[in-house]
Amino acid sequence: MIRAYKFLLRPTASQTAGLGEMLRDHCSLYSAALQERRDAWRHTSKTTVRYGDQSAQLKEIRAFDPERQGRWSFSSQQATLRRLDKAFAAFFRRVKAGLTPGYPRFKGVGHFDTVTFPKDGDGCRWDSTPHDTVTRVRLQGIGHIRVHQHRAVQGRVKTITVKREGNRWYVVLSCDEIPAEPLPLTGAVVGIDMGVTRFLTTSDGEHVANPRFLQEMTDELAEAQRHLATFPKRTRQRTKHHRAAARKVAKLHAKIRRQRLDHAHKSALTLVRDHDVIAHERLNTAGMTRAPKPAPAGDGAFLPNGAAAKAGLNRSILDAGWGLFLAILANKAESAGRTVIAVDPRNTSRTCPSCGHIAKENRVTQAKFQCTACGFAANADHVGATNVLNRAGLALCDVA
């Protein structure tokens, strides 16, 4: 299996400055490579510049600018050029599919936050001081940086990524050859129904509350964003107070993200420990949170389409983090030897588990289900979870 480990870095003041310079120089390389591609295509010859052409120029670039580009790992600079090449490949793939993708953009220094080292030992070294009790990672041009390693690393370290989040620095290890650690069988199966009022409901009738981290932080976040809005959006150099206001907003969003991630990990771990088979709806979160298109009514007016209410629902769905939770659940289940089944979500909340009658009228309210055919009544979320489990059983029978 392949897994990623993320650890907090504890750099010194000089190392923090060096990490910032590394991001700045890689950002400069990325922007210069993007500009070269744009200029070559705008030329009358319509020349296409590819990764191989730009990678071949790195040796000359490093020799011309030894104090900046020449300081850093050659392999990490190649990874930055591959990053740009992947952006163009994704752009042309969406164009061919008939979509309307955005053209690859220039990235400001404040929005270029990651540098990848493709191989452990090439410009970087994980656990670079094994004789020391403190774990460190060595980066070319910076030195040995202390790592807050809160868990053991298994498998073989393949790639190392340095990432900046706000004023914190992290190292992300991508490892393969990680052995599975199957948990003892429990003999239990469960279906789950994701929701907004409740985070999830199981077919056993248990409810997990929706913590609504974004909603809980709304007032504080709104105040910070209003303060940030008092400063000009486009300026050559931010003032000290402007930078502090931006850091405040970023800090609040980072806290919400960490809380949501922690809740998803704990909820998924509980399900994986207690059940052998877990069934859930195959949710298209991107489609569910898409804004409704306005319908023109003539004379520049538009028909009402409930956009305001839909925006509130979209915000609640994204705040719950369904996609994040399901991805974590799948990873933990694979590691523990559990089975996760995604079923068709259509009519799971409208189908009577007693008689199989399907009708919109069965869902009386958000919380109440009552079958119009046989009179069966129960909690609507519990009914949805039960139908999910039943469909998973049919899917297992078809496979068998």
Coordinates of C-alpha atoms in Angstrom, one line a residue:
M1 CA 0.0 0.0 0.0
I2 CA 1.0 3.6 -0.5
R3 CA 0.5 6.1 2.4
A4 CA 1.5 9.7 3.2
Y5 CA 2.8 10.9 6.5
K6 CA 2.6 14.6 7.4
F7 CA 4.9 16.0 10.1
L8 CA 5.3 19.5 11.5
L9 CA 8.7 21.0 11.0
R10 CA 10.5 23.0 13.8
P11 CA 12.9 25.2 11.8
T12 CA 15.2 27.8 13.3
A13 CA 14.8 31.4 12.3
S14 CA 17.6 31.1 9.7
Q15 CA 16.1 27.9 8.3
T16 CA 12.6 29.5 8.1
A17 CA 14.2 32.3 6.0
G18 CA 15.9 29.7 3.9
L19 CA 12.6 27.8 3.3
G20 CA 11.0 31.0 2.2
E21 CA 13.8 31.7 -0.2
M22 CA 13.4 28.1 -1.6
L23 CA 9.7 28.6 -2.3
R24 CA 10.4 32.1 -3.8
D25 CA 13.1 30.7 -6.2
H26 CA 10.9 27.7 -7.3
C27 CA 8.0 30.1 -7.8
S28 CA 10.3 32.2 -10.0
L29 CA 11.3 29.1 -12.0
Y30 CA 7.7 28.1 -12.4
S31 CA 6.6 31.6 -13.6
A32 CA 9.6 31.9 -16.0
A33 CA 8.7 28.5 -17.5
L34 CA 5.1 29.4 -17.9
Q35 CA 6.1 32.7 -19.6
E36 CA 8.3 30.9 -22.0
R37 CA 5.5 28.6 -23.1
R38 CA 3.1 31.5 -23.6
D39 CA 5.6 33.5 -25.6
A40 CA 6.5 30.5 -27.8
W41 CA 2.9 29.8 -28.6
R42 CA 2.1 33.5 -29.3
H43 CA 5.0 33.6 -31.8
T44 CA 4.1 33.3 -35.5
S45 CA 5.7 29.9 -35.5
K46 CA 3.3 28.6 -32.9
T47 CA 6.1 26.7 -31.2
T48 CA 5.2 24.2 -28.5
V49 CA 7.6 24.0 -25.5
R50 CA 7.5 20.8 -23.5
Y51 CA 9.0 19.6 -20.3
G52 CA 12.0 18.0 -21.9
D53 CA 13.0 21.3 -23.6
Q54 CA 12.7 23.3 -20.3
S55 CA 14.4 20.6 -18.2
A56 CA 17.4 20.7 -20.6
Q57 CA 17.9 24.4 -19.8
L58 CA 18.2 23.9 -16.1
K59 CA 22.0 23.3 -16.2
E60 CA 22.5 26.7 -17.9
I61 CA 20.0 28.5 -15.6
R62 CA 21.8 27.1 -12.5
A63 CA 25.2 28.2 -13.8
F64 CA 23.9 31.7 -14.7
D65 CA 22.3 32.2 -11.3
P66 CA 24.4 30.2 -8.7
E67 CA 23.2 32.2 -5.7
R68 CA 19.5 31.5 -6.3
Q69 CA 18.6 28.7 -8.7
G70 CA 22.0 27.1 -8.3
R71 CA 21.5 26.6 -4.5
W72 CA 18.6 24.1 -4.7
S73 CA 18.2 20.5 -5.7
F74 CA 18.3 19.9 -9.4
S75 CA 15.6 17.1 -9.0
S76 CA 13.3 19.4 -7.1
Q77 CA 13.5 22.0 -9.9
Q78 CA 12.7 19.2 -12.4
A79 CA 9.6 18.4 -10.2
T80 CA 8.5 22.0 -10.4
L81 CA 8.7 21.9 -14.2
R82 CA 6.8 18.7 -14.2
R83 CA 4.2 20.4 -12.1
L84 CA 3.7 23.0 -14.8
D85 CA 3.7 20.3 -17.5
K86 CA 0.9 18.5 -15.7
A87 CA -1.1 21.8 -15.5
F88 CA -0.9 22.2 -19.3
A89 CA -1.7 18.5 -19.8
A90 CA -4.8 18.9 -17.7
F91 CA -5.8 22.1 -19.5
F92 CA -5.6 20.5 -23.0
R93 CA -7.4 17.3 -21.8
R94 CA -10.3 19.4 -20.6
V95 CA -10.3 21.4 -23.8
K96 CA -10.6 18.2 -25.9
A97 CA -13.4 17.0 -23.6
G98 CA -15.4 20.1 -24.5
L99 CA -15.1 21.8 -21.1
T100 CA -14.1 25.4 -20.4
P101 CA -10.9 25.1 -18.3
G102 CA -8.9 28.0 -17.1
Y103 CA -5.4 28.5 -18.6
P104 CA -2.5 27.8 -16.3
R105 CA -1.9 30.9 -14.2
F106 CA 1.2 32.6 -12.8
K107 CA 1.5 32.0 -9.1
G108 CA 2.4 34.7 -6.6
V109 CA 5.0 34.0 -4.0
G110 CA 2.3 33.8 -1.3
H111 CA 0.4 31.2 -3.4
F112 CA 3.3 28.9 -4.2
D113 CA 3.5 26.7 -1.1
T114 CA 5.1 23.3 -2.0
V115 CA 8.4 22.0 -3.2
T116 CA 8.7 18.3 -4.0
F117 CA 11.9 16.2 -3.9
P118 CA 11.2 13.1 -6.1
K119 CA 13.6 10.7 -4.4
D120 CA 14.8 10.3 -0.8
G121 CA 18.6 10.9 -0.9
D122 CA 18.5 13.2 -4.0
G123 CA 18.7 16.7 -2.6
C124 CA 16.9 15.6 0.6
R125 CA 17.3 13.0 3.3
W126 CA 14.7 11.7 5.7
D127 CA 16.0 10.9 9.2
S128 CA 19.3 12.5 8.3
T129 CA 20.7 12.2 11.8
P130 CA 19.8 8.6 12.9
H131 CA 22.3 8.7 15.7
D132 CA 20.3 11.6 17.3
T133 CA 17.2 11.1 19.4
V134 CA 15.5 13.9 17.5
T135 CA 14.3 13.2 13.9
R136 CA 15.6 15.6 11.3
V137 CA 15.2 16.0 7.5
R138 CA 18.1 17.4 5.5
L139 CA 17.3 19.7 2.6
Q140 CA 19.9 20.9 0.1
G141 CA 20.7 24.5 0.7
I142 CA 19.1 24.7 4.1
G143 CA 20.5 21.9 6.3
H144 CA 19.1 19.5 8.9
I145 CA 15.6 20.6 10.1
R146 CA 14.1 19.3 13.2
V147 CA 10.9 17.3 12.7
H148 CA 8.0 16.7 15.2
Q149 CA 7.6 13.1 14.4
H150 CA 4.4 12.0 16.2
R151 CA 4.1 8.5 14.7
A152 CA 6.4 5.9 13.2
V153 CA 7.0 5.8 9.5
Q154 CA 6.5 2.5 7.8
G155 CA 7.5 1.3 4.4
R156 CA 10.0 2.9 2.0
V157 CA 10.1 6.7 1.7
K158 CA 9.7 7.6 -2.0
T159 CA 9.1 11.3 -2.3
I160 CA 9.5 14.2 0.2
T161 CA 7.4 17.4 0.0
V162 CA 8.0 20.5 2.0
K163 CA 4.7 22.5 2.4
R164 CA 3.9 25.9 4.0
E165 CA 0.5 26.4 5.6
G166 CA 0.2 29.9 7.0
N167 CA 3.2 30.4 9.2
R168 CA 3.8 26.7 9.7
W169 CA 6.0 24.3 7.8
Y170 CA 5.3 20.6 7.2
V171 CA 7.1 17.7 5.6
V172 CA 5.0 15.2 3.7
L173 CA 6.4 11.7 3.1
S174 CA 5.0 9.5 0.4
C175 CA 5.8 5.8 1.3
D176 CA 5.1 2.5 -0.4
E177 CA 5.5 -1.1 0.5
I178 CA 3.5 -0.5 3.7
P179 CA 2.1 -3.7 5.1
A180 CA -1.6 -4.0 5.9
E181 CA -2.6 -4.4 9.5
P182 CA -5.9 -6.4 9.5
L183 CA -8.1 -6.0 12.5
P184 CA -9.9 -8.9 14.1
L185 CA -13.2 -9.8 12.5
T186 CA -16.3 -8.5 14.3
G187 CA -19.0 -10.1 12.1
A188 CA -20.9 -6.8 11.9
V189 CA -22.0 -4.9 8.8
V190 CA -23.4 -1.4 8.6
G191 CA -24.9 1.1 6.2
I192 CA -24.4 4.8 6.7
D193 CA -26.5 7.8 5.5
M194 CA -24.6 11.1 5.2
G195 CA -26.5 14.2 6.1
V196 CA -26.4 17.9 7.0
T197 CA -28.6 17.9 10.1
R198 CA -26.6 14.9 11.4
F199 CA -23.2 14.1 10.1
L200 CA -24.1 10.5 9.6
T201 CA -26.7 7.9 10.7
T202 CA -26.0 4.2 10.8
S203 CA -28.4 1.3 10.0
D204 CA -28.1 0.4 13.6
G205 CA -29.9 3.6 14.5
E206 CA -26.9 5.5 15.9
H207 CA -26.5 9.2 15.0
V208 CA -23.2 11.1 14.8
A209 CA -23.8 14.8 15.3
N210 CA -22.6 17.3 12.7
P211 CA -20.1 19.6 14.4
R212 CA -20.6 22.5 11.9
F213 CA -17.1 23.9 12.4
L214 CA -17.5 26.6 9.8
Q215 CA -20.8 27.7 11.3
E216 CA -19.3 27.8 14.8
M217 CA -16.6 30.1 13.6
T218 CA -18.8 32.3 11.4
D219 CA -18.8 35.4 13.5
E220 CA -15.1 35.4 14.2
L221 CA -14.3 34.7 10.6
A222 CA -16.7 37.3 9.3
E223 CA -15.1 39.9 11.6
A224 CA -11.6 39.0 10.4
Q225 CA -12.7 39.1 6.7
R226 CA -14.3 42.5 7.2
H227 CA -11.1 43.9 8.7
L228 CA -9.1 42.4 5.8
A229 CA -11.5 44.0 3.3
T230 CA -10.6 47.5 4.5
F231 CA -7.2 47.1 2.9
P232 CA -6.7 47.4 -0.9
K233 CA -6.9 44.1 -2.8
R234 CA -4.2 44.9 -5.2
T235 CA -1.0 46.6 -3.9
R236 CA 2.7 46.2 -4.6
Q237 CA 3.6 45.9 -1.0
R238 CA 1.3 45.1 2.0
T239 CA 1.7 47.0 5.2
K240 CA 2.4 45.4 8.5
H241 CA -1.3 45.6 9.5
H242 CA -2.4 44.3 6.1
R243 CA -0.2 41.2 6.5
A244 CA -1.5 40.6 10.0
A245 CA -5.1 40.8 8.9
A246 CA -4.4 38.3 6.1
R247 CA -2.7 35.9 8.5
K248 CA -5.7 36.1 10.9
V249 CA -8.1 34.9 8.2
A250 CA -5.7 32.2 7.1
K251 CA -5.3 31.1 10.7
L252 CA -9.0 30.7 11.2
H253 CA -9.5 28.7 8.0
A254 CA -6.6 26.5 8.9
K255 CA -8.1 25.8 12.3
I256 CA -11.5 24.9 10.7
R257 CA -9.7 22.6 8.3
R258 CA -7.8 20.8 11.1
Q259 CA -10.9 20.4 13.1
R260 CA -12.8 18.9 10.2
L261 CA -9.9 16.5 9.4
D262 CA -9.7 15.4 13.0
H263 CA -13.4 14.7 13.2
A264 CA -13.4 12.7 9.9
H265 CA -10.5 10.6 11.1
K266 CA -12.1 9.8 14.4
S267 CA -15.5 9.0 12.9
A268 CA -14.0 6.8 10.2
L269 CA -11.8 4.9 12.7
T270 CA -14.8 4.1 14.9
L271 CA -16.7 2.6 12.0
V272 CA -13.7 0.6 10.8
R273 CA -13.0 -0.9 14.2
D274 CA -16.5 -2.0 14.8
H275 CA -17.6 -3.3 11.4
D276 CA -16.3 -5.7 8.8
V277 CA -18.4 -4.3 5.9
I278 CA -19.3 -0.6 5.6
A279 CA -21.8 0.6 2.9
H280 CA -22.3 4.2 1.9
E281 CA -23.9 6.2 -0.9
R282 CA -21.9 7.0 -3.9
L283 CA -22.1 10.8 -3.6
N284 CA -21.2 13.3 -6.3
T285 CA -20.3 16.2 -4.0
A286 CA -19.1 18.4 -6.8
G287 CA -22.4 18.0 -8.6
M288 CA -24.5 18.4 -5.5
T289 CA -22.8 21.7 -4.6
R290 CA -23.0 23.2 -8.1
A291 CA -24.8 26.6 -8.1
P292 CA -28.1 26.8 -10.1
K293 CA -28.0 28.5 -13.5
P294 CA -30.1 31.7 -13.8
A295 CA -33.1 31.5 -16.1
P296 CA -33.6 34.7 -18.1
A297 CA -37.1 36.2 -18.0
G298 CA -36.5 39.0 -20.5
D299 CA -35.6 42.7 -20.2
G300 CA -32.5 41.8 -18.3
A301 CA -34.4 40.1 -15.5
F302 CA -34.2 36.5 -14.3
L303 CA -36.7 34.0 -12.9
P304 CA -36.3 33.1 -9.2
N305 CA -34.2 29.9 -8.9
G306 CA -33.6 29.6 -5.2
A307 CA -30.0 30.4 -5.5
A308 CA -29.7 31.9 -2.0
A309 CA -31.2 28.8 -0.4
K310 CA -29.0 26.5 -2.5
A311 CA -26.0 28.5 -1.5
G312 CA -26.7 27.8 2.1
L313 CA -27.2 24.1 1.4
N314 CA -23.9 24.0 -0.5
R315 CA -22.1 25.7 2.3
S316 CA -23.5 23.1 4.8
I317 CA -22.5 20.2 2.6
L318 CA -19.0 21.5 2.1
D319 CA -18.7 22.2 5.8
A320 CA -19.7 18.6 6.6
G321 CA -16.8 17.4 4.4
W322 CA -18.5 14.3 3.0
G323 CA -15.8 13.7 0.3
L324 CA -13.0 14.1 2.8
F325 CA -14.6 11.6 5.2
L326 CA -15.3 9.0 2.6
A327 CA -11.8 9.2 1.3
I328 CA -10.4 8.7 4.8
L329 CA -12.8 5.9 5.4
A330 CA -11.7 4.0 2.3
N331 CA -8.0 4.4 3.3
K332 CA -8.5 3.2 6.8
A333 CA -10.7 0.3 5.7
E334 CA -8.0 -0.8 3.2
S335 CA -5.3 -0.8 5.9
A336 CA -7.5 -2.7 8.3
G337 CA -8.7 -5.3 5.8
R338 CA -12.3 -4.1 5.9
T339 CA -14.7 -3.8 2.9
V340 CA -16.3 -0.5 1.8
I341 CA -19.1 -0.6 -0.7
A342 CA -20.5 2.5 -2.5
V343 CA -24.1 2.1 -3.7
D344 CA -26.4 4.0 -5.9
P345 CA -27.9 6.9 -3.8
R346 CA -31.1 7.3 -5.8
N347 CA -34.3 7.1 -3.7
T348 CA -32.6 5.7 -0.6
S349 CA -34.6 8.2 1.5
R350 CA -37.9 7.5 -0.4
T351 CA -37.9 3.7 -0.5
C352 CA -39.8 1.9 2.2
P353 CA -37.6 -0.8 3.8
S354 CA -40.7 -2.8 4.8
C355 CA -42.7 -3.0 1.5
G356 CA -40.3 -1.5 -1.1
H357 CA -42.8 1.3 -2.1
I358 CA -41.0 4.3 -3.6
A359 CA -42.7 7.7 -3.5
K360 CA -41.7 11.3 -2.8
E361 CA -44.5 11.6 -0.4
N362 CA -42.9 8.9 1.9
R363 CA -40.5 11.6 3.1
V364 CA -42.9 13.6 5.2
T365 CA -40.3 15.9 6.7
Q366 CA -36.6 16.1 6.9
A367 CA -36.6 13.8 9.9
K368 CA -39.7 11.7 9.5
F369 CA -40.4 8.9 7.1
Q370 CA -43.9 7.3 6.7
C371 CA -44.8 5.0 3.9
T372 CA -48.0 5.9 2.1
A373 CA -48.6 2.3 1.1
C374 CA -48.1 0.3 4.3
G375 CA -47.9 3.0 6.9
F376 CA -44.3 2.1 8.1
A377 CA -42.8 5.0 10.0
A378 CA -39.3 5.6 11.2
N379 CA -36.5 8.2 11.3
A380 CA -35.8 9.3 7.7
D381 CA -32.0 9.1 8.1
H382 CA -32.3 5.6 9.6
V383 CA -34.4 4.5 6.7
G384 CA -31.8 5.8 4.3
A385 CA -29.0 4.0 6.1
T386 CA -31.0 0.8 6.1
N387 CA -31.7 1.0 2.4
V388 CA -28.0 1.6 1.7
L389 CA -27.2 -1.6 3.7
N390 CA -29.8 -3.6 1.7
R391 CA -28.4 -2.4 -1.6
A392 CA -24.9 -3.3 -0.5
G393 CA -26.1 -6.8 0.3
L394 CA -27.6 -7.1 -3.2
A395 CA -24.3 -5.9 -4.6
L396 CA -22.4 -8.6 -2.7
C397 CA -24.8 -11.3 -3.9
D398 CA -24.3 -10.2 -7.5
V399 CA -20.5 -10.4 -7.1
A400 CA -20.7 -13.8 -5.5

